[in-house]
Amino acid sequence: MPSTVDALANLPLRDDLVGLHPYGAPQLDVPVLLNVNENTFGVPADVHAAIVAAVDAAAQGLNRYPDREFTELRTNLARYLGHGLTPDQLWAANGSNEVLQQILQAFGGPGRTAIGFPPTYSMYPLLASGTGTRYVTAPRDAAYAMTPDATARAVQDSGANVVFLCSPNNPTGTALGLDVVEAVYEAGKDSRAIVIVDEAYGEFAQTGTASALTLLPGRPRLLVSRTMSKAFALAGARIGYLAAAPEIADALRLVRLPYHLSAITQAAANAALTHATTLLSNVEAIKVQRDRIVVELQALGLTPAPSDANFVFFTGLENPHRVWEGLLEAGVLIRDVGIPGSLRVTAGTEEETTLFLSALKNLL
Ligand SMILES: *Cc1c(COP(=O)(O)O)cnc(C)c1O
């Protein structure tokens, strides 16, 4: 779109935004959408009915501003997460992306530094630039893993004010050991770093993978973010949240917009959370397809990364972009994350997974 770019160049845009590209997973109309890690099972009928009823009731009061403190939602989120969390330790916003943005507004900003460990979630640098936060990176090892020592050293050397740990990591899919989180937290003592563990895919973890929620007691700079966009099949509702010490919510109140969570959003989220068990009933089926993808990709001679998420990252392709295009022609959209030799695919229903695997076999 050269005309847009030219017109944009004529605007008095902030210097630090010039030349940046917006978040842009392609939005294409394709029968099998396995590109942005949604829950492809859809919303179960009884949850749908509960959301409709709750939104209907909320609509009658839309002349009034919503509960600014979203008290019922925080209570429901605390109950869902467990781990002895109380409502004052929960915070929510319109997607965990907004939660992350609020964290940078409160703890990042001009003169402050955030650190990430690529390949990781592509929104971290964008949220940093949007808030005027310097974004620095440190590498992973050859297998995209992170060790406590190297990660702690990188955090200490950077003097970072905010640390992004993505676990399970997007796009590679593997969860971090809690020893890494503990080491990073210690290493951030001098700069009093806020350590965010982004557990957007936490519900899909392999058995035995522990959540950083278990590390919260006694760590006031540790924040664990979650979302209802993935396991909860509610990406369209835009609800993300975090658990942390209660004073973190006090900090975020300083930067959030007034009444940032609409009455409609709160009603939908509360209705969904009262049906959490039903909503999450497809998580096990998705994990089965995820593990099936790993096994079948190996049989095809490819190298999938171990996955604790609802997607699989795989390498060993000679020309990933050509494979991506071939899959698209076959009606299957997956994600080219721009890493040499690699692609990422969401685990969907059994039928979608079969369509992906057989289209891929034809192409190789
Ligand atoms: C999908 C995803 C999110 C969730 O974003 P929402 O704004 O809650 O939809 C957050 N972090 C990572 C790493 C993700 O992949």
Coordinates of N, CA, C and O and ligand atoms in Angstrom, one line a residue, residues 95-97 121 124 166 170 198 200-201 227 229-230 238-240, ligand 1:
G95 N -7.7 -7.8 26.7 CA -6.7 -8.7 26.2 C -5.4 -8.5 27.0 O -5.2 -7.4 27.7
S96 N -4.6 -9.6 27.1 CA -3.4 -9.4 27.9 C -2.4 -8.4 27.3 O -1.6 -7.9 27.9
N97 N -2.6 -8.2 26.0 CA -1.8 -7.1 25.3 C -2.0 -5.8 26.0 O -1.1 -5.0 26.2
Y121 N 7.5 -13.3 21.6 CA 6.2 -12.7 21.1 C 6.5 -11.3 20.5 O 7.2 -10.5 21.1
Y124 N 6.1 -7.6 22.1 CA 6.9 -6.9 23.1 C 7.6 -5.7 22.6 O 7.5 -4.6 23.2
C166 N 8.4 -15.3 28.3 CA 7.2 -15.9 27.7 C 7.2 -17.4 27.9 O 8.1 -18.0 27.4
N170 N 6.0 -18.1 22.7 CA 5.5 -18.0 21.4 C 6.6 -17.3 20.5 O 7.1 -16.2 21.0
D198 N 4.7 -14.3 30.9 CA 3.5 -14.3 30.0 C 3.1 -15.7 29.8 O 3.7 -16.5 29.0
A200 N 0.3 -17.0 28.4 CA -0.9 -16.9 27.6 C -1.4 -18.4 27.2 O -2.6 -18.6 27.0
Y201 N -0.5 -19.3 27.2 CA -0.8 -20.7 26.8 C -0.7 -21.6 28.0 O -0.6 -22.8 27.8
T227 N -4.6 -15.0 29.6 CA -5.6 -14.5 28.7 C -6.7 -15.5 28.6 O -6.6 -16.7 28.8
S229 N -8.1 -15.6 25.6 CA -8.1 -15.6 24.2 C -7.7 -17.0 23.6 O -8.1 -17.3 22.5
K230 N -7.0 -17.8 24.4 CA -6.5 -19.1 23.8 C -7.3 -20.3 24.4 O -8.3 -20.7 23.7
R238 N -11.7 -10.2 24.0 CA -10.7 -9.3 24.4 C -10.6 -9.2 26.0 O -11.0 -8.2 26.6
I239 N -10.2 -10.3 26.6 CA -10.0 -10.3 28.1 C -8.7 -11.0 28.4 O -8.5 -12.1 28.2
G240 N -7.8 -10.2 29.0 CA -6.6 -10.7 29.5 C -6.4 -10.3 31.0 O -7.2 -9.4 31.4
Ligands
LIG1 C1 -1.9 -14.7 22.1 C2 -0.9 -14.2 23.0 C3 -1.3 -13.3 24.0 C4 -2.7 -12.9 24.2 O1 -3.1 -11.7 23.7 P1 -4.6 -11.2 24.0 O2 -4.3 -9.7 23.9 O3 -4.9 -11.6 25.4 O4 -5.5 -11.7 23.0 C5 -0.4 -12.8 24.9 N1 0.9 -13.3 24.8 C6 1.3 -14.2 23.9 C7 2.7 -14.7 23.9 C8 0.4 -14.6 23.0 O5 0.8 -15.5 22.0

